[in-house]
Coordinates of C-alpha atoms in Angstrom, one line a residue:
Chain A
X1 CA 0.0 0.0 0.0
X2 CA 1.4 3.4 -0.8
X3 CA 0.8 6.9 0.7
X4 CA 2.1 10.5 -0.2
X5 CA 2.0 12.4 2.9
X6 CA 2.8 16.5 2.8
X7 CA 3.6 17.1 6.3
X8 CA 5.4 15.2 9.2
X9 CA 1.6 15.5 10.5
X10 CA 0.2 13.2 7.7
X11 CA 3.7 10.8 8.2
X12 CA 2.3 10.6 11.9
X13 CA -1.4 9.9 11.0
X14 CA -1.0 7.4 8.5
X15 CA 1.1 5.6 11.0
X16 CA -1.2 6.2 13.9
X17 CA -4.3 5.1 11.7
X18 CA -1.7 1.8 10.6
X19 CA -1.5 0.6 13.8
X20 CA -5.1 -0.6 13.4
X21 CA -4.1 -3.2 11.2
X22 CA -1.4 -4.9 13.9
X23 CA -1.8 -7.8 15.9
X24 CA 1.6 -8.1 18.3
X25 CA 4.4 -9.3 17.6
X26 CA 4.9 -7.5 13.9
X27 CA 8.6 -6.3 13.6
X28 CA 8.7 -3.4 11.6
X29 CA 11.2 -2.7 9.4
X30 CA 11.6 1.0 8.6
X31 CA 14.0 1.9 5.3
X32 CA 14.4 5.7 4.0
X33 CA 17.4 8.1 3.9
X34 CA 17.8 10.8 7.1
X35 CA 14.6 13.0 6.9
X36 CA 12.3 10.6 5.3
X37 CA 9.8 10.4 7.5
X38 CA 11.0 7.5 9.3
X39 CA 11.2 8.7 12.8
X40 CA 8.1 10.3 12.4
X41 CA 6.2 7.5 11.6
X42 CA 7.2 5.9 14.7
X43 CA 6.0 9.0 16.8
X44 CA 2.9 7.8 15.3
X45 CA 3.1 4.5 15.8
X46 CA 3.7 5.4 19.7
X47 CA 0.7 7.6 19.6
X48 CA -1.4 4.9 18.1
X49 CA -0.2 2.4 20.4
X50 CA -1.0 4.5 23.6
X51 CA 3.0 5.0 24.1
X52 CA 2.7 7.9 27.1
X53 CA 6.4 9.0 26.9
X54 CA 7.6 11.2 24.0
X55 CA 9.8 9.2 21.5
X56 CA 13.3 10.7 21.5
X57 CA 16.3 9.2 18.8
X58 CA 17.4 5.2 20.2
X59 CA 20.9 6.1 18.0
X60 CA 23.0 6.5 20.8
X61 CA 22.1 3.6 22.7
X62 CA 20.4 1.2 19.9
X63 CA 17.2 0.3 21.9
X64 CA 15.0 1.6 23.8
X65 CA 11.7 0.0 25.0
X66 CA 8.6 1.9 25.8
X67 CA 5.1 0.5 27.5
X68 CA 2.3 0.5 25.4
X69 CA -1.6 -0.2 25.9
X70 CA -3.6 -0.9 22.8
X71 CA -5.6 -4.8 23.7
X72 CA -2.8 -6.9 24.0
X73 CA 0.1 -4.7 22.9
X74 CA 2.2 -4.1 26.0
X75 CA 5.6 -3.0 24.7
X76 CA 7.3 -1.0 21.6
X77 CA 10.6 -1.4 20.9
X78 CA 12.3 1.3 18.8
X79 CA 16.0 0.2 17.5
X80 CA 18.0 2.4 15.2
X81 CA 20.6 0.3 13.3
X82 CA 22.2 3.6 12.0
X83 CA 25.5 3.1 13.2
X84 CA 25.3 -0.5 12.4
X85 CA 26.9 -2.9 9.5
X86 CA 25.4 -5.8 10.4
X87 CA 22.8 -7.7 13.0
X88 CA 25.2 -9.2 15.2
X89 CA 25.2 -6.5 17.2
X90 CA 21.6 -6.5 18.1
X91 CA 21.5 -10.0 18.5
X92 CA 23.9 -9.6 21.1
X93 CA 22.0 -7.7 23.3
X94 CA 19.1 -9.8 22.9
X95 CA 16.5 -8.5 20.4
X96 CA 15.4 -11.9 19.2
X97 CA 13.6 -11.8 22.3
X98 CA 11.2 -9.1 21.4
X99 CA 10.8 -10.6 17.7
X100 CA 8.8 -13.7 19.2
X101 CA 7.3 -11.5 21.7
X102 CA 3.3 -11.9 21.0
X103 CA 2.8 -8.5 22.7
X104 CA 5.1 -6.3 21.3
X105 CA 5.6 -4.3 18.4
X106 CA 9.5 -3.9 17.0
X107 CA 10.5 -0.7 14.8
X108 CA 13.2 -1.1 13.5
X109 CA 15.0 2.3 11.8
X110 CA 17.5 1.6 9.1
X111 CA 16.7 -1.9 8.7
X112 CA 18.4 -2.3 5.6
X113 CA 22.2 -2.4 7.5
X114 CA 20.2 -5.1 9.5
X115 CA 18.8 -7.6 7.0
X116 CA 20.4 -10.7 8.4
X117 CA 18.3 -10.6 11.2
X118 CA 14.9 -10.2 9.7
X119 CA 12.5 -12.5 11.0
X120 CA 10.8 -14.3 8.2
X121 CA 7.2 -12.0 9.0
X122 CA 9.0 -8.9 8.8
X123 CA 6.8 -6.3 7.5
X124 CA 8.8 -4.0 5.1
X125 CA 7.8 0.3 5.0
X126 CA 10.1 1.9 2.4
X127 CA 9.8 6.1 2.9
X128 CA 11.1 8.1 -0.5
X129 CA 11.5 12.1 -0.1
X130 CA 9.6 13.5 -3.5
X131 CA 9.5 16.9 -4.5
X132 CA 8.0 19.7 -2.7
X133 CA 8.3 18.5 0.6
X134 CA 6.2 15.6 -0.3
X135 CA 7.3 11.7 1.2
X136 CA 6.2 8.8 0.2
X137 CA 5.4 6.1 2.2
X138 CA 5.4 2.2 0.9
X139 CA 4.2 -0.5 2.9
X140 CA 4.9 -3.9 1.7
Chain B
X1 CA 31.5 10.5 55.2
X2 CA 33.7 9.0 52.5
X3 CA 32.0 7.6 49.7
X4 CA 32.9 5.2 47.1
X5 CA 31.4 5.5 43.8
X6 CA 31.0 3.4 40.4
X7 CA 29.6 4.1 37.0
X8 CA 29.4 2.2 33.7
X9 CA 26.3 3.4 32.0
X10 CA 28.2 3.8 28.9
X11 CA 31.5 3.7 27.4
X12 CA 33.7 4.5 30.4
X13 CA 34.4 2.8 33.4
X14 CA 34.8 5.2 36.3
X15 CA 35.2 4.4 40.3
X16 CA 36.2 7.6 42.4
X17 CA 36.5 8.1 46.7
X18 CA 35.2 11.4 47.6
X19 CA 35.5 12.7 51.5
X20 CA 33.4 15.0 53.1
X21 CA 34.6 16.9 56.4
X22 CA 32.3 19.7 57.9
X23 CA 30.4 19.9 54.1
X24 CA 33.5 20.2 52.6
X25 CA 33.8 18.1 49.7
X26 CA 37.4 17.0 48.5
X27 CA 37.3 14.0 45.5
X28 CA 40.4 11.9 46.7
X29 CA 40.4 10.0 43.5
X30 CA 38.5 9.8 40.1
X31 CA 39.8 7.3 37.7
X32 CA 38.3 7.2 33.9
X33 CA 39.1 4.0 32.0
X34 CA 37.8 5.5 28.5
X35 CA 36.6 2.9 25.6
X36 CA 36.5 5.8 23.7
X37 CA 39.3 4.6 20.8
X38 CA 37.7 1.3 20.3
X39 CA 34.3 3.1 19.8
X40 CA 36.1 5.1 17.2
X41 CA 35.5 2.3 14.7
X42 CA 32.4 2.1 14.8
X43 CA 31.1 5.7 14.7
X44 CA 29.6 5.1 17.9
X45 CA 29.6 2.8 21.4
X46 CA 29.2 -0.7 20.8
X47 CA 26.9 -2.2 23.7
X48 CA 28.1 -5.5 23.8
X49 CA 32.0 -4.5 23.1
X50 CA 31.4 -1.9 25.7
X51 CA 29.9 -4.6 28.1
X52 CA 32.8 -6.6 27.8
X53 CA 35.4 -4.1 28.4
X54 CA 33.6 -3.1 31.5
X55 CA 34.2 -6.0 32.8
X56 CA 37.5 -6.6 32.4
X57 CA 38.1 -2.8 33.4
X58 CA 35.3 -2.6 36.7
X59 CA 37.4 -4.1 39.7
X60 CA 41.1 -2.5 38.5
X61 CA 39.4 0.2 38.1
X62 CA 38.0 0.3 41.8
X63 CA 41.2 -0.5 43.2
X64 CA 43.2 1.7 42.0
X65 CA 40.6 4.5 43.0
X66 CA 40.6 2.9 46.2
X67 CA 44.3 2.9 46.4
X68 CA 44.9 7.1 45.3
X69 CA 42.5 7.7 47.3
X70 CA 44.6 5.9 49.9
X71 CA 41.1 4.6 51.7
X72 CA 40.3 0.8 52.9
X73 CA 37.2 -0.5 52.1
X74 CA 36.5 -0.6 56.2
X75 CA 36.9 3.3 56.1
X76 CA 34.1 3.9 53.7
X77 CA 31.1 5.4 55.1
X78 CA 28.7 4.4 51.5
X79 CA 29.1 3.1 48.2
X80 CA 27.0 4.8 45.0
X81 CA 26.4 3.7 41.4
X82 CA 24.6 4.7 38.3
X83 CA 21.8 2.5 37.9
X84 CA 20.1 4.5 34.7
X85 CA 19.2 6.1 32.3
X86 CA 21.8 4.3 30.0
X87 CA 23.1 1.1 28.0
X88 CA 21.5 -1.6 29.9
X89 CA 24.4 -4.3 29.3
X90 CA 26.8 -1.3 30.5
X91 CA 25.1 -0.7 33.7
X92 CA 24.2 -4.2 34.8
X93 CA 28.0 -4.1 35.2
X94 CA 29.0 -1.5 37.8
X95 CA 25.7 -2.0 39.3
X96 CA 25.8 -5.7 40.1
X97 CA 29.6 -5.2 41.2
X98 CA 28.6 -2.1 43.5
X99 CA 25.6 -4.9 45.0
X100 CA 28.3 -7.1 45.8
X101 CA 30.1 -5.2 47.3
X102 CA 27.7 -3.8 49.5
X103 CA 26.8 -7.1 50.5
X104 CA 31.1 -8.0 51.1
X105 CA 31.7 -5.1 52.6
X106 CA 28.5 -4.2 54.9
X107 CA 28.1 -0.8 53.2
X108 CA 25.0 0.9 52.3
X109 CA 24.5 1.4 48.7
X110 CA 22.9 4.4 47.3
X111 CA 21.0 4.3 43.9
X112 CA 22.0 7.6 41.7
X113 CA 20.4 8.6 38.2
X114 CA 23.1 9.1 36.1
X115 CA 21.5 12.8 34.8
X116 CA 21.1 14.0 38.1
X117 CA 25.1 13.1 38.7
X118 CA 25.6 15.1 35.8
X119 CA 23.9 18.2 37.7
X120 CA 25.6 16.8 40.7
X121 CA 29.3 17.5 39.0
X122 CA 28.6 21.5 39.7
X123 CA 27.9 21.4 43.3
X124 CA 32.3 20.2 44.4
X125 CA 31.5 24.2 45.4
X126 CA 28.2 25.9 46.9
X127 CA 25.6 26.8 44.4
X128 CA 22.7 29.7 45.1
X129 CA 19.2 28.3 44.2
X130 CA 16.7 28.2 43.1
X131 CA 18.7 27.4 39.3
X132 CA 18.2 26.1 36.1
X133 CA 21.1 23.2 34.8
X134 CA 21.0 22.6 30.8
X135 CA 22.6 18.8 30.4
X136 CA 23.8 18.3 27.1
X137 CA 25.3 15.2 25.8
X138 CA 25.3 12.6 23.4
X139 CA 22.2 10.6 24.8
X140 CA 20.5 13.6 26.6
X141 CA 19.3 17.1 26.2
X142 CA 17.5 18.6 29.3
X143 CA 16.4 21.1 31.0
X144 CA 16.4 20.5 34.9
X145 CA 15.1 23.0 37.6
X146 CA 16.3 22.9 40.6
X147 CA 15.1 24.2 44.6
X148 CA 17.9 22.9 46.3
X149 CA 20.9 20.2 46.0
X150 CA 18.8 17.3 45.8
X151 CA 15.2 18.8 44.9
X152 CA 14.4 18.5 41.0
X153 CA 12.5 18.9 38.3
X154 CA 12.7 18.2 34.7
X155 CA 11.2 21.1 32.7
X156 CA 12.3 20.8 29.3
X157 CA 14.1 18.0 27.0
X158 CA 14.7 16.9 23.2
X159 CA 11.6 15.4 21.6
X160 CA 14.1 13.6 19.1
X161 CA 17.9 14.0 18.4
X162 CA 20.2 14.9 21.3
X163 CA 22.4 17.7 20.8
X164 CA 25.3 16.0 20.8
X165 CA 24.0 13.5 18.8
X166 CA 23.0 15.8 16.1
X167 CA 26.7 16.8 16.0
X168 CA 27.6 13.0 15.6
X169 CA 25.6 12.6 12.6
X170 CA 26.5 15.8 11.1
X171 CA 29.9 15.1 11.8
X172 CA 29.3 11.6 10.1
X173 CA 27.6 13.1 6.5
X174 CA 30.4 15.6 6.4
X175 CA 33.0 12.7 7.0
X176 CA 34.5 14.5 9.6
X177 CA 35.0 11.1 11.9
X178 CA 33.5 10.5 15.4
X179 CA 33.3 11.5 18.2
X180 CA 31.6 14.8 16.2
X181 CA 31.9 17.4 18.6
X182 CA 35.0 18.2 19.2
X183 CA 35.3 17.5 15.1
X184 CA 32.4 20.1 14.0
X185 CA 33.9 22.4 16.4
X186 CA 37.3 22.3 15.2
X187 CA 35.8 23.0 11.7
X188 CA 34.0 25.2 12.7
X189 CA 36.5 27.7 14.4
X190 CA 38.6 27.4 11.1
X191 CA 36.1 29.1 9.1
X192 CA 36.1 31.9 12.1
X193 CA 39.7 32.2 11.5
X194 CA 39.9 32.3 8.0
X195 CA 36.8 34.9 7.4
X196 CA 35.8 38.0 8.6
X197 CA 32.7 37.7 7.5
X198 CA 29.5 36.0 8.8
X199 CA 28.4 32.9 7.1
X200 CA 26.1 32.8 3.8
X201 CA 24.3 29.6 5.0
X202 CA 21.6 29.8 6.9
X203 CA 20.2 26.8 8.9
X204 CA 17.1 26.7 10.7
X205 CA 16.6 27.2 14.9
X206 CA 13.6 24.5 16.0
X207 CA 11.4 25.3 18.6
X208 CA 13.5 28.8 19.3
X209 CA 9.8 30.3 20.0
X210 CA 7.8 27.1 21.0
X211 CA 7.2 29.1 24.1
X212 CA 8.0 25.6 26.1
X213 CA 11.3 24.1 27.2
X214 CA 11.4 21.7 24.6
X215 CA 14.0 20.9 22.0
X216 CA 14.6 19.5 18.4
X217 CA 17.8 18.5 16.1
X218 CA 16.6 16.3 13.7
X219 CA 15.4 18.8 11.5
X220 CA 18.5 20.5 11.5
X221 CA 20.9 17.5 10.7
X222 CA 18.5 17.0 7.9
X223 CA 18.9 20.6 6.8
X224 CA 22.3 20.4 7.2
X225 CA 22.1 16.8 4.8
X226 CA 20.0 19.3 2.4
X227 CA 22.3 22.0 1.8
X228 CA 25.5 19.5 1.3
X229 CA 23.4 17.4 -0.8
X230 CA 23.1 20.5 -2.8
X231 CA 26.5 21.6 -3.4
X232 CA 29.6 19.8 -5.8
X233 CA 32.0 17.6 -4.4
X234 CA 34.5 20.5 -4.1
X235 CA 32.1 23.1 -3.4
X236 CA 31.5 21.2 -0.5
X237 CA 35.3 20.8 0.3
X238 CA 35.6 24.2 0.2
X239 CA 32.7 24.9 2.9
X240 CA 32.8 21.9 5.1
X241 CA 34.0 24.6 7.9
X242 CA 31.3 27.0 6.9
X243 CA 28.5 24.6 7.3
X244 CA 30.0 23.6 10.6
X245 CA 30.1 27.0 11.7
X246 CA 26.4 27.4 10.8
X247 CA 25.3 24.1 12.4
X248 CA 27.0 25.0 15.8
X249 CA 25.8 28.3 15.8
X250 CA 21.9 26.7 15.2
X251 CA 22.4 24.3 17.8
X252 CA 24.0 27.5 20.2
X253 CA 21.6 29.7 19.5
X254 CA 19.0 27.1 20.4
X255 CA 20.4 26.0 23.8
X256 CA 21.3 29.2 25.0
X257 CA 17.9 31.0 23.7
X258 CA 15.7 28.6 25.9
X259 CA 18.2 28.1 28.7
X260 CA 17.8 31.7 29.2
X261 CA 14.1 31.6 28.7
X262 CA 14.1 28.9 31.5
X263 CA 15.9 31.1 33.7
X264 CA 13.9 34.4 33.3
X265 CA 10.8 32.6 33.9
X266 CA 11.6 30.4 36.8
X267 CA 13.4 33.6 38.1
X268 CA 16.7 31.8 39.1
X269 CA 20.2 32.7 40.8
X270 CA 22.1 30.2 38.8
X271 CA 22.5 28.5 35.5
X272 CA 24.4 25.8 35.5
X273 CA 25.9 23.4 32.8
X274 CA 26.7 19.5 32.5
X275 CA 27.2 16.9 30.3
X276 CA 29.5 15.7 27.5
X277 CA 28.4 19.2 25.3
X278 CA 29.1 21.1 28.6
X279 CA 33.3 21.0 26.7
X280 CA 32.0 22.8 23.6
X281 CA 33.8 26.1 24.2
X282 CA 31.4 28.3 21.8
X283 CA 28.4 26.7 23.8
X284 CA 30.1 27.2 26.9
X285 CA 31.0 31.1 26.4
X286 CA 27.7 31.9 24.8
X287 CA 25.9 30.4 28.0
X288 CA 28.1 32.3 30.1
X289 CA 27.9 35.7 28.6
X290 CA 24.4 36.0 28.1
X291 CA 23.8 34.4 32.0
X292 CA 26.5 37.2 33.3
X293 CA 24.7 39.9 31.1
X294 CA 21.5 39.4 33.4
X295 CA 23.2 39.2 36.7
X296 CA 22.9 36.0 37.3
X297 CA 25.8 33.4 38.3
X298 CA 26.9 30.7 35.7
X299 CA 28.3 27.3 36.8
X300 CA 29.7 24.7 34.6
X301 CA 32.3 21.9 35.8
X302 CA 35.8 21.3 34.7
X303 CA 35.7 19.2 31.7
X304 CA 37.2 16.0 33.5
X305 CA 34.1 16.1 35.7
X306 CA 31.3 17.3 32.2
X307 CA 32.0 13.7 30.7
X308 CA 31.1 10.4 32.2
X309 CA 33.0 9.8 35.7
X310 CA 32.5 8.6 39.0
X311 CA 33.3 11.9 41.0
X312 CA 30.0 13.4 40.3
X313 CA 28.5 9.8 41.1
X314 CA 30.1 10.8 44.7
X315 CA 28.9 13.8 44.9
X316 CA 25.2 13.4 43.8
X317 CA 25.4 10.1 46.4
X318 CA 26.7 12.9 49.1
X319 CA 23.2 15.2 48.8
X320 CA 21.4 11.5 48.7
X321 CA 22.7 10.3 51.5
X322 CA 22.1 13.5 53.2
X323 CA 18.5 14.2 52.4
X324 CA 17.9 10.3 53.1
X325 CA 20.0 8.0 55.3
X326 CA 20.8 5.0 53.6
X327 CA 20.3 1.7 55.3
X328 CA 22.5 -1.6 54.8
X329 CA 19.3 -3.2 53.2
X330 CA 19.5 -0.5 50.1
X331 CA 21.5 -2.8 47.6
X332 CA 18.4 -5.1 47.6
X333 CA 16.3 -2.2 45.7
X334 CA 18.9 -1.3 43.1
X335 CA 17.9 -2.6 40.2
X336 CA 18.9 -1.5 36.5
X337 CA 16.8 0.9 34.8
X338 CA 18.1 1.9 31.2
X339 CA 14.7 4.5 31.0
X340 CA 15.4 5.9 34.3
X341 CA 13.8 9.6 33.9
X342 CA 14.1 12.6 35.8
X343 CA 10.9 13.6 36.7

């Protein structure tokens, strides 16, 4: 499913209104260059998930974990494999657990340096800058 | 009271023994084992290399502050570690040594945020209140009031980017290495040398006039992506220090614009500084100018105590354990936090 959004304000609604469609345990994995929307969509994501604490950048420490409280979603989990080459790393510190985690929803941002670790029901969002301040978002 | 502290929430491993006669604070030791050269590779700390280090570094690290310090563990009046905010497999390490040594030694054990030990790093001498503390660093970007030593509240912080993350990744899509700061900086003071003339790019200030405390820097690294995107490869050569210049000056103008909003309306003695930022010199001297230009006294630490140590860790365990007496039974409540918020 595609959407062009004009605003970071439409980014953040389309993902809020997305988060209808998830069940738990979906791992999202978030591909765009820096200022595509991608952080923004997760702001939404929060917001639709009932996430209470404001959403700042997981680049400096990889992870961070947030409550949540939409039926039986208790947990996001936002990683940023910015700085990253390759899975390894997150597997190290134990995302694996969150992946089979029936109540939690995984974001991850730059997912493409992380491919290795994709679980097989990854859900792919591509997020393209177009002219005029426009984005477009892809949802595979 | 003689305190031993211990922090690991990120990339160094710190231990430090301060002693406290009459309120007088004197650190006896404060010893930094610094990752920071391994990080280096990877743009960035590494958890899990980071975890492992920490745990070959954690008890030489003690020891030796121990042994400067010249103090025996019976001597010691508390322990004190970091338990949060920060890299979880980072902390687990100095936090699970500092319970076991608790437990060893018969010490009380006092749980300390690692923001409010940043704060903490200003008060080695006394501080007027009420004041306002701006903590900048890689991870963090707040604004803290606070009524006395060990009173606090958080009034303002990034809603994305930290500032000194911001300069990472700016840093990073101008190839300038890691860490950024002192990178972008150094840039950016060779475009101040070389012209007399301010610069021609102009980058955007979020939130200057939000009219709350908040802050925001991923719209500025992306501007700053933007406007290198748009120039040739040796256009951009050529202007690498003028971008920097602009950036810094953004991400000043910013910090110090709200920082002194902060102040005026919370009608504060002191501003005070802290954090890993705190050593930008242009930040720094803006801060201080425009806080002395109102009347009021500016405080920022010396830059061995703005980056991650165990000294402030004392310190901010001193006003704890002053404000709360800890008991023997404390180590049994420290537990890890890596969301651990200032509230």
């Amino acid at each position: 499913m595609k959407y062009i959004t004009k605003s970071e304000r439409e980014t953040l609604n389309v993902a809020e209104k997305f988060v209808q469609r998830l069940k738990g345990g979906e791992v999202l994995c978030l591909i765009g260059d820096l200022g595509s929307g991608k952080t923004a969509f997760t702001k939404g994501l929060a917001k639709g998930l009932g996430v209470k604490n404001i959403i700042t950048s997981p680049t400096f420490v990889l992870l961070k974990s947030y409550t949540a409280k939409l039926k039986n979603i208790n947990k996001l989990v936002h990683i940023d494999a910015y700085r990253l080459d390759s899975g390894a790393e997150l597997d190290y510190i134990g995302v694996e657990e969150y992946f089979s985690d029936k109540n939690c929803i995984t974001v991850i941002e730059w997912a493409d340096r992380v491919k290795d670790i994709w679980p097989v029901n990854a859900i792919e969002i591509k997020f393209k800058v177009l002219k005029g301040n426009k984005r477009e978002i892809h949802i595979k | 009271m003689i305190i031993l502290a211990i922090e690991t929430s990120c990339d160094e491993t710190s231990a430090s023994v301060l002693k406290s006669t009459g309120g007088r604070l004197e650190l006896l030791s404060n010893v930094v084992s610094s990752q920071i050269d391994i990080h280096k590779q990877y743009g960035g700390v590494v958890p899990e290399v980071a975890a492992r280090h920490h745990v070959q570094n954690i008890n030489p690290v003690i020891m030796e502050a121990l042994e400067t310090a010249k103090i025996k563990p019976q001597k010691l009046s508390y322990l004190a570690v970091v338990s949060g905010p920060g890299l979880i497999t980072s902390l687990i390490v100095g936090v699970e040594a500092a319970k076991a040594l608790s437990v060893a030694w018969q010490k009380p054990l006092i749980n300390v945020n690692h923001m409010y030990s940043h704060i903490a790093g200003n008060f080695l001498s006394k501080v007027e209140f009420p004041a306002v503390c701006l903590v900048v660093s890689g991870g963090h970007t707040e604004l803290v009031l606070l009524k006395n030593y060990s009173q606090f509240k958080k009034i303002g912080q990034t809603v994305d980017d930290a500032a000194g993350e911001a300069f990472d990744k700016v840093a990073k899509l101008l190839g300038l290495g890691y860490p950024g700061g002192p990178a972008v900086a150094l840039k950016a003071t060779e475009f101040l040398i070389s012209n007399f003339q301010f610069s021609k790019i102009s980058l955007p200030r979020p939130l200057i006039n939000s009219g709350d405390f908040n802050f925001s820097f991923s719209g500025l690294k992306t501007a700053v992506l933007y406007t290198a995107q748009k120039m040739k490869k040796k256009e951009l050569e050529q202007r690498t220090s003028e971008i920097c210049y602009e950036f810094q000056q953004a991400v000043v103008d910013v910090l110090v614009g709200k920082t002194m909003k902060a102040a005026q309306k919370h009608k504060v003695k002191t501003v005070l500084m802290a954090g890993g930022v705190a050593a930008n010199k242009k930040l720094r001297e803006s801060l201080r100018e425009s806080v002395e230009a109102k009347g009021l006294k500016f405080g920022v630490p010396e830059f061995r105590l703005c980056t991650d140590n165990a000294a402030m860790v004392a310190i901010a365990g001193y006003y704890l354990a002053k404000k709360k007496r800890p008991s023997r039974d404390d180590w049994k409540k420290v537990k890890v936090n890596p969301n651990w918020e200032l509230k």
